[in-house]
Tab-separated table of C-alpha atoms and ligand atoms in Angstrom:
chain	number	residue	atom	x	y	z
V	1	MET	CA	-16.989	-18.838	11.795
V	2	THR	CA	-15.507	-16.681	9.163
V	3	VAL	CA	-12.567	-14.497	8.251
V	4	LEU	CA	-13.707	-10.895	7.979
V	5	ALA	CA	-11.710	-8.503	5.784
V	6	VAL	CA	-12.421	-4.777	5.577
V	7	ALA	CA	-11.995	-3.088	2.192
V	8	GLU	CA	-10.463	0.355	1.767
V	9	HIS	CA	-11.516	3.185	-0.509
V	10	ARG	CA	-10.462	6.778	-0.886
V	11	ARG	CA	-11.954	9.610	-2.866
V	12	GLY	CA	-14.506	7.343	-4.519
V	13	GLU	CA	-12.060	4.607	-5.549
V	14	LEU	CA	-11.333	1.204	-4.069
V	15	ARG	CA	-7.632	0.863	-3.236
V	16	ASP	CA	-5.680	-2.073	-4.656
V	17	VAL	CA	-5.149	-3.414	-1.145
V	18	SER	CA	-8.858	-4.282	-1.029
V	19	TYR	CA	-8.343	-6.837	-3.809
V	20	GLU	CA	-5.149	-8.071	-2.135
V	21	LEU	CA	-7.093	-8.607	1.106
V	22	ILE	CA	-9.282	-11.069	-0.810
V	23	ASN	CA	-6.311	-13.295	-1.668
V	24	ALA	CA	-4.753	-12.999	1.799
V	25	GLY	CA	-8.184	-13.595	3.358
V	26	ARG	CA	-8.838	-16.621	1.161
V	27	GLU	CA	-5.499	-18.093	2.260
V	28	LEU	CA	-6.401	-17.545	5.893
V	29	ALA	CA	-9.960	-18.824	5.483
V	30	ASP	CA	-8.625	-22.008	3.861
V	31	GLU	CA	-6.158	-22.484	6.752
V	32	HIS	CA	-9.069	-22.250	9.196
V	33	GLY	CA	-11.561	-24.095	6.981
V	34	THR	CA	-13.925	-21.132	7.154
V	35	ASP	CA	-15.650	-18.623	4.882
V	36	LEU	CA	-14.282	-15.274	3.787
V	37	ALA	CA	-16.455	-12.199	4.172
V	38	ILE	CA	-15.457	-8.724	3.085
V	39	ALA	CA	-17.045	-5.548	4.421
V	40	ILE	CA	-17.275	-2.214	2.636
V	41	ILE	CA	-17.927	0.754	4.866
V	42	GLY	CA	-19.089	4.012	3.300
V	43	GLY	CA	-18.758	5.490	-0.177
V	44	ASP	CA	-20.467	3.957	-3.202
V	45	VAL	CA	-21.012	0.684	-1.386
V	46	ASP	CA	-23.098	-0.947	-4.145
V	47	GLY	CA	-20.580	-0.099	-6.866
V	48	PHE	CA	-17.698	-1.188	-4.641
V	49	ALA	CA	-19.503	-4.453	-3.821
V	50	ASP	CA	-19.808	-5.255	-7.539
V	51	ASP	CA	-16.122	-4.461	-8.070
V	52	LEU	CA	-15.058	-6.591	-5.104
V	53	ASN	CA	-17.154	-9.545	-6.121
V	54	ARG	CA	-14.181	-11.694	-7.028
V	55	THR	CA	-13.501	-15.414	-6.736
V	56	GLY	CA	-12.558	-16.279	-3.182
V	57	VAL	CA	-15.103	-14.085	-1.441
V	58	ASP	CA	-18.053	-15.905	0.150
V	59	THR	CA	-20.112	-12.921	1.356
V	60	ILE	CA	-19.926	-9.163	0.898
V	61	TYR	CA	-21.368	-6.859	3.557
V	62	THR	CA	-22.145	-3.282	2.614
V	63	VAL	CA	-22.470	-0.590	5.256
V	64	ASP	CA	-23.912	2.603	3.797
V	65	GLU	CA	-22.418	5.146	6.233
V	66	GLY	CA	-20.685	8.316	5.021
V	67	GLU	CA	-18.491	9.025	2.007
V	68	GLU	CA	-14.942	9.224	3.355
V	69	PHE	CA	-13.116	7.420	6.129
V	70	ASN	CA	-14.148	8.304	9.660
V	71	HIS	CA	-12.419	6.638	12.610
V	72	GLY	CA	-15.524	6.404	14.797
V	73	VAL	CA	-17.767	5.057	12.048
V	74	TYR	CA	-15.233	2.375	11.164
V	75	THR	CA	-14.579	1.280	14.753
V	76	GLN	CA	-18.265	1.163	15.681
V	77	THR	CA	-19.185	-0.658	12.461
V	78	ILE	CA	-16.444	-3.265	12.737
V	79	GLU	CA	-17.304	-3.902	16.378
V	80	GLN	CA	-20.942	-4.502	15.398
V	81	LEU	CA	-19.980	-6.735	12.464
V	82	TYR	CA	-17.685	-8.625	14.813
V	83	ALA	CA	-20.494	-9.148	17.344
V	84	GLU	CA	-22.736	-10.475	14.567
V	85	LEU	CA	-20.239	-12.699	12.703
V	86	GLU	CA	-17.813	-13.659	15.490
V	87	PRO	CA	-14.959	-14.029	12.982
V	88	THR	CA	-11.841	-16.067	13.672
V	89	ALA	CA	-9.703	-13.376	12.086
V	90	LEU	CA	-10.159	-9.710	11.303
V	91	LEU	CA	-8.071	-8.851	8.268
V	92	LEU	CA	-7.379	-5.151	7.780
V	93	PRO	CA	-5.147	-3.120	5.474
V	94	ASN	CA	-1.820	-1.868	6.830
V	95	THR	CA	-2.463	1.623	5.488
V	96	VAL	CA	-2.789	5.049	7.066
V	97	ASN	CA	-6.506	4.419	7.586
V	98	GLY	CA	-6.069	0.800	8.647
V	99	LEU	CA	-3.451	1.743	11.216
V	100	ASP	CA	-5.809	4.418	12.490
V	101	TYR	CA	-8.661	2.062	13.385
V	102	ALA	CA	-7.082	-1.417	13.701
V	103	PRO	CA	-5.498	-0.849	17.150
V	104	ALA	CA	-8.678	0.804	18.419
V	105	VAL	CA	-10.836	-2.100	17.242
V	106	ALA	CA	-8.408	-4.725	18.573
V	107	GLY	CA	-8.269	-2.897	21.910
V	108	ALA	CA	-12.047	-2.604	22.191
V	109	LEU	CA	-12.550	-6.280	21.279
V	110	ASP	CA	-9.604	-7.472	23.376
V	111	LEU	CA	-8.003	-9.167	20.347
V	112	PRO	CA	-4.291	-9.775	19.770
V	113	LEU	CA	-3.181	-7.615	16.835
V	114	ALA	CA	-0.233	-8.181	14.487
V	115	THR	CA	0.532	-5.334	12.096
V	116	ASP	CA	2.360	-5.095	8.782
V	117	VAL	CA	2.068	-8.814	8.068
V	118	ILE	CA	3.811	-9.986	4.884
V	119	GLY	CA	3.206	-13.741	5.045
V	120	LEU	CA	0.781	-16.319	6.423
V	121	GLU	CA	1.239	-20.053	7.076
V	122	GLY	CA	-1.251	-22.604	8.355
V	123	GLY	CA	-0.904	-25.191	11.084
V	124	ASP	CA	-2.370	-25.643	14.547
V	125	ALA	CA	-1.670	-21.983	15.160
V	126	VAL	CA	-1.493	-19.572	12.258
V	127	GLU	CA	2.062	-18.398	11.696
V	128	ILE	CA	2.598	-14.879	10.433
V	129	THR	CA	5.707	-13.237	8.990
V	130	ARG	CA	6.800	-9.660	9.670
V	131	GLU	CA	9.944	-7.693	8.904
V	132	GLN	CA	12.219	-6.226	11.549
V	133	TYR	CA	15.097	-3.773	11.562
V	134	GLY	CA	13.949	-1.927	8.475
V	135	GLY	CA	13.534	-5.104	6.452
V	136	LYS	CA	16.930	-6.660	7.259
V	137	VAL	CA	15.379	-9.555	9.185
V	138	GLU	CA	12.172	-11.541	8.769
V	139	THR	CA	10.552	-12.966	11.884
V	140	THR	CA	7.714	-15.451	12.253
V	141	TYR	CA	5.182	-15.599	15.062
V	142	ASP	CA	2.529	-18.136	16.019
V	143	ILE	CA	-0.818	-16.589	16.742
V	144	ASP	CA	-1.883	-18.513	19.796
V	145	ALA	CA	-5.476	-17.297	20.012
V	146	ASP	CA	-8.855	-18.404	18.680
V	147	GLN	CA	-9.668	-14.904	17.482
V	148	TYR	CA	-7.217	-12.237	16.374
V	149	ALA	CA	-6.674	-9.224	14.124
V	150	LEU	CA	-4.025	-8.678	11.442
V	151	THR	CA	-3.107	-5.769	9.203
V	152	ILE	CA	-1.516	-6.844	5.927
V	153	ARG	CA	1.094	-4.867	4.034
V	154	PRO	CA	-0.092	-3.565	0.647
V	155	ALA	CA	1.454	-5.141	-2.458
V	156	GLU	CA	2.463	-8.379	-0.691
V	157	TRP	CA	-0.433	-10.465	-2.047
V	158	PRO	CA	-1.625	-10.425	-5.659
V	159	VAL	CA	-4.907	-8.684	-6.393
V	160	ALA	CA	-7.900	-11.005	-6.822
V	161	GLU	CA	-8.878	-10.677	-10.467
V	162	GLU	CA	-11.454	-13.261	-11.431
V	163	ALA	CA	-15.126	-12.233	-11.139
V	164	GLY	CA	-17.093	-14.044	-8.440
V	165	ASP	CA	-20.731	-14.443	-7.467
V	166	ALA	CA	-20.804	-13.859	-3.708
V	167	PRO	CA	-24.102	-12.704	-2.183
V	168	ILE	CA	-24.140	-9.030	-1.213
V	169	GLU	CA	-25.874	-8.166	2.063
V	170	ALA	CA	-26.611	-4.711	3.430
V	171	PHE	CA	-25.570	-4.593	7.084
V	172	ASP	CA	-27.457	-2.172	9.321
V	173	VAL	CA	-25.312	-0.450	11.882
V	174	ASP	CA	-26.416	1.643	14.781
V	175	ILE	CA	-23.916	4.504	14.911
V	176	ASP	CA	-23.779	6.370	18.214
V	177	GLU	CA	-23.203	9.890	16.855
V	178	SER	CA	-22.408	11.247	20.305
V	179	ALA	CA	-19.452	8.837	20.581
V	180	LEU	CA	-17.971	9.630	17.164
V	181	GLY	CA	-15.585	12.291	18.421
V	182	THR	CA	-14.778	13.579	14.912
V	183	THR	CA	-16.782	14.655	11.895
V	184	VAL	CA	-15.445	14.655	8.332
V	185	ASN	CA	-16.134	18.111	6.886
V	186	GLY	CA	-14.248	17.770	3.623
V	187	PHE	CA	-11.153	16.468	1.960
V	188	GLU	CA	-8.122	18.569	1.135
V	189	GLU	CA	-4.923	17.177	-0.336
V	190	VAL	CA	-1.633	18.468	1.100
V	191	ALA	CA	0.452	20.725	-1.149
V	192	GLY	CA	1.526	18.966	-4.308
V	193	GLY	CA	-1.182	16.423	-3.631
V	194	ASP	CA	-2.492	16.637	-7.166
V	195	VAL	CA	-0.388	13.560	-7.779
V	196	ASP	CA	-0.934	10.182	-6.182
V	197	ILE	CA	2.207	8.175	-6.978
V	198	THR	CA	0.484	4.958	-5.880
V	199	GLU	CA	-1.803	5.239	-8.903
V	200	ALA	CA	0.966	5.801	-11.485
V	201	GLU	CA	1.651	3.154	-14.134
V	202	VAL	CA	5.175	4.408	-14.805
V	203	LEU	CA	7.296	6.051	-12.104
V	204	VAL	CA	10.591	7.829	-12.707
V	205	SER	CA	12.214	7.981	-9.304
V	206	VAL	CA	15.171	10.151	-8.362
V	207	GLY	CA	17.691	9.605	-5.572
V	208	ARG	CA	20.703	11.259	-3.996
V	209	GLY	CA	22.775	10.561	-7.103
V	210	ILE	CA	21.148	13.676	-8.587
V	211	GLU	CA	23.481	15.688	-6.299
V	212	GLU	CA	21.562	18.955	-6.079
V	213	GLU	CA	18.115	20.475	-6.350
V	214	ASP	CA	18.955	22.366	-9.548
V	215	ASN	CA	19.412	19.019	-11.311
V	216	ILE	CA	15.917	17.735	-10.547
V	217	PRO	CA	14.463	19.245	-13.788
V	218	LEU	CA	16.570	16.708	-15.708
V	219	ILE	CA	14.600	13.863	-14.156
V	220	GLU	CA	11.339	15.817	-14.553
V	221	ALA	CA	12.100	16.128	-18.270
V	222	LEU	CA	12.539	12.356	-18.543
V	223	ALA	CA	9.252	11.779	-16.682
V	224	ASP	CA	7.538	14.215	-19.097
V	225	ALA	CA	9.052	12.549	-22.153
V	226	LEU	CA	7.807	9.150	-20.937
V	227	GLY	CA	4.405	10.410	-19.761
V	228	ALA	CA	5.450	9.122	-16.326
V	229	THR	CA	5.080	10.407	-12.770
V	230	LEU	CA	8.007	11.689	-10.727
V	231	SER	CA	8.806	10.081	-7.366
V	232	SER	CA	11.908	9.923	-5.182
V	233	SER	CA	13.873	8.340	-2.390
V	234	ARG	CA	13.765	9.852	1.069
V	235	PRO	CA	16.874	12.100	1.016
V	236	ILE	CA	15.298	14.101	-1.824
V	237	VAL	CA	12.250	14.768	0.346
V	238	ASP	CA	14.329	15.346	3.485
V	239	ASN	CA	16.255	18.014	1.547
V	240	GLY	CA	12.977	19.679	0.600
V	241	TRP	CA	13.600	19.172	-3.141
V	242	LEU	CA	10.298	17.323	-3.664
V	243	PRO	CA	7.182	17.154	-1.457
V	244	GLN	CA	6.603	14.270	0.923
V	245	ASN	CA	3.848	12.749	-1.210
V	246	ARG	CA	6.517	11.815	-3.804
V	247	GLN	CA	8.517	9.642	-1.396
V	248	VAL	CA	8.634	5.911	-2.037
V	249	GLY	CA	9.514	3.542	0.769
V	250	GLN	CA	8.936	2.360	4.268
V	251	SER	CA	8.179	5.832	5.592
V	252	GLY	CA	6.753	6.998	2.254
V	253	LYS	CA	4.328	5.349	-0.139
V	254	VAL	CA	4.182	1.732	-1.284
V	255	VAL	CA	3.901	1.750	-5.074
V	256	THR	CA	3.167	-0.998	-7.605
V	257	PRO	CA	3.607	0.570	-11.049
V	258	ASP	CA	4.112	-1.382	-14.263
V	259	VAL	CA	7.541	0.233	-14.623
V	260	TYR	CA	9.765	1.799	-11.950
V	261	ILE	CA	12.907	3.614	-13.098
V	262	ALA	CA	15.282	4.169	-10.165
V	263	ILE	CA	17.825	6.873	-11.030
V	264	GLY	CA	20.737	7.461	-8.659
V	265	ILE	CA	19.025	5.369	-5.980
V	266	SER	CA	21.144	2.828	-4.093
V	267	GLY	CA	18.294	0.453	-3.159
V	268	ALA	CA	18.366	0.658	0.636
V	269	VAL	CA	15.945	-1.795	2.292
V	270	GLN	CA	13.694	1.059	3.388
V	271	HIS	CA	13.376	2.229	-0.199
V	272	VAL	CA	12.944	-1.253	-1.658
V	273	ALA	CA	10.112	-1.923	0.825
V	274	GLY	CA	8.096	0.641	-1.100
V	275	MET	CA	8.754	-0.410	-4.704
V	276	LYS	CA	9.637	-4.080	-4.914
V	277	GLY	CA	6.079	-4.814	-6.092
V	278	ALA	CA	6.703	-2.979	-9.396
V	279	ASP	CA	6.316	-5.256	-12.432
V	280	THR	CA	9.524	-4.087	-14.127
V	281	ILE	CA	12.358	-2.316	-12.337
V	282	ILE	CA	15.006	-0.406	-14.267
V	283	ALA	CA	18.023	1.015	-12.429
V	284	ILE	CA	20.491	3.680	-13.542
V	285	ASN	CA	23.441	3.757	-11.165
V	286	THR	CA	27.198	4.155	-11.531
V	287	ASP	CA	27.879	1.568	-8.833
V	288	PRO	CA	27.558	-1.998	-10.217
V	289	ASN	CA	27.355	-3.292	-6.637
V	290	ALA	CA	24.464	-1.039	-5.624
V	291	PRO	CA	21.762	-3.221	-3.985
V	292	ILE	CA	19.152	-1.843	-6.405
V	293	TYR	CA	20.685	-4.183	-9.001
V	294	ASP	CA	19.681	-7.176	-6.828
V	295	ILE	CA	16.049	-6.511	-7.669
V	296	ALA	CA	16.317	-4.661	-10.997
V	297	ASP	CA	15.124	-6.389	-14.174
V	298	TYR	CA	17.269	-4.077	-16.297
V	299	GLY	CA	20.205	-1.916	-15.317
V	300	ILE	CA	22.368	0.776	-16.864
V	301	VAL	CA	25.662	1.014	-14.988
V	302	ASP	CA	26.580	4.523	-16.012
V	303	ASP	CA	26.451	8.182	-15.088
V	304	LEU	CA	22.875	9.450	-14.918
V	305	PHE	CA	24.012	12.808	-16.293
V	306	GLU	CA	24.980	10.970	-19.506
V	307	VAL	CA	22.189	8.406	-19.630
V	308	VAL	CA	19.159	10.561	-18.789
V	309	PRO	CA	19.695	13.232	-21.497
V	310	ALA	CA	20.169	10.418	-24.051
V	311	LEU	CA	16.891	8.804	-22.922
V	312	ILE	CA	15.055	12.131	-23.062
V	313	GLU	CA	16.238	12.600	-26.620
V	314	GLU	CA	15.303	9.048	-27.542
V	315	PHE	CA	11.746	9.630	-26.301
V	316	GLY	CA	11.364	12.957	-28.075
V	317	GLY	CA	11.698	15.258	-25.060
V	318	ASP	CA	13.870	18.282	-24.379
V	319	ALA	CA	16.706	17.892	-21.860
V	320	PRO	CA	17.220	21.068	-19.823
V	321	ASN	CA	20.603	22.791	-19.798
V	322	LEU	CA	21.870	22.292	-16.277
J	1	FAD	P1	22.124	6.872	-1.542
J	1	FAD	O1	21.986	5.655	-0.703
J	1	FAD	O2	23.074	7.895	-1.151
J	1	FAD	O3	22.365	6.391	-3.030
J	1	FAD	C1	22.692	7.233	-4.077
J	1	FAD	C2	23.053	6.348	-5.249
J	1	FAD	O4	23.301	7.139	-6.376
J	1	FAD	C3	24.314	5.511	-5.018
J	1	FAD	O5	24.008	4.126	-5.214
J	1	FAD	C4	25.290	5.998	-6.072
J	1	FAD	O6	26.080	4.956	-6.632
J	1	FAD	C5	24.362	6.574	-7.122
J	1	FAD	N1	24.966	7.629	-7.898
J	1	FAD	C6	25.722	8.672	-7.464
J	1	FAD	N2	26.054	9.475	-8.485
J	1	FAD	C7	25.509	8.923	-9.602
J	1	FAD	C8	25.482	9.302	-10.970
J	1	FAD	N3	26.085	10.411	-11.394
J	1	FAD	N4	24.827	8.506	-11.836
J	1	FAD	C9	24.201	7.387	-11.424
J	1	FAD	N5	24.182	6.974	-10.135
J	1	FAD	C10	24.813	7.753	-9.232
J	1	FAD	N6	14.551	5.805	2.200
J	1	FAD	C11	13.649	5.885	1.208
J	1	FAD	O7	13.990	6.038	0.023
J	1	FAD	N7	12.302	5.792	1.505
J	1	FAD	C12	11.843	5.620	2.762
J	1	FAD	O8	10.619	5.565	2.959
J	1	FAD	C13	12.790	5.513	3.817
J	1	FAD	N8	12.390	5.306	5.080
J	1	FAD	C14	13.326	5.143	6.056
J	1	FAD	C15	12.900	4.809	7.354
J	1	FAD	C16	13.839	4.627	8.344
J	1	FAD	C17	13.371	4.282	9.726
J	1	FAD	C18	15.220	4.770	8.062
J	1	FAD	C19	16.250	4.545	9.119
J	1	FAD	C20	15.647	5.088	6.777
J	1	FAD	C21	14.712	5.288	5.769
J	1	FAD	N9	15.095	5.587	4.469
J	1	FAD	C22	14.165	5.643	3.488
J	1	FAD	C23	16.502	5.966	4.125
J	1	FAD	C24	17.267	4.809	3.524
J	1	FAD	O9	17.893	4.081	4.559
J	1	FAD	C25	18.379	5.350	2.584
J	1	FAD	O10	19.191	6.240	3.292
J	1	FAD	C26	17.841	6.056	1.359
J	1	FAD	O11	16.874	5.275	0.705
J	1	FAD	C27	18.978	6.361	0.409
J	1	FAD	O12	18.497	7.139	-0.662
J	1	FAD	P2	19.256	7.137	-2.056
J	1	FAD	O13	19.299	5.767	-2.616
J	1	FAD	O14	18.626	8.209	-2.867
J	1	FAD	O15	20.701	7.666	-1.659
């Protein structure tokens, strides 16, 4: 028996969640007293296997099929790996790709599936934790099944860092091309997609406190002065002031930068769900009771229209005349 995790990569790079799956998977494997295997499907599988060879992994399976994610390739491959390994648990990332194939795989294999898992506990039955009502409530569930599938939320487990020495095995799959349904012809980012905020080390994030679209250049100037990337809360995107790929939060992106500067953002649970994994959180907000201060490491309780120009000057930038 084993726990089988499936790594995720995009545009030639392993995503952080792949390394987080190792720690979550190790936890689960220890609960069950089993091994942890991790599968890499497509892309530079040999390079990825070396990168993923971290302490905690017992076996790495490489499946050399295609470059980018393809639903049919993933579902067929995981079903074949499952038939071969008969894992206790399938551990998948709760990402756009993971949520694309996890339900299909669970359905095909007749496995119970729990999504967006943020915690795991051992015992006779494994207990998982999920959030409800936009993060206001945490609920726990016992998984009462011998075999099951979980998707884990990115940034909830630490990345596995220490190098390991797990054997790497090429796994041969037999892909039924006629059943694939879709073919990947290329990859095109949506407008403004030159920036991936999940990869940024420093994010300067703007919220409704900015008042109007014409004021956004003030925050852009701070991001420029700091060499940071601009992101936002949802109302900014809903208003069409910044593109969707800049949105942080439950219905946006989950980010884990070294520094997250929240400017005029209240810290609603749906926003916090996307940025609480940042190493250092700095908030600028006039309201000392704003919930963002519950999680901020540093705070400036003041008017952003005073504070931001002063910061831009301090860091050698040019504040625009609004
Ligand atoms: P507000 O809550 O309006 O906060 C503005 C803040 O600016 C206030 O705290 C105020 O004190 C401060 N402020 C005002 N003027 C100044 C000034 N001059 N200087 C300094 N501070 C000032 N939200 C997200 O962000 N991401 C999501 O992914 C997301 N998903 C959602 C999913 C669902 C299903 C739902 C129901 C909601 C979702 N939301 C999401 C919306 C979320 O509930 C909040 O409405 C939103 O995060 C609020 O954005 P905000 O903090 O920018 O605005």
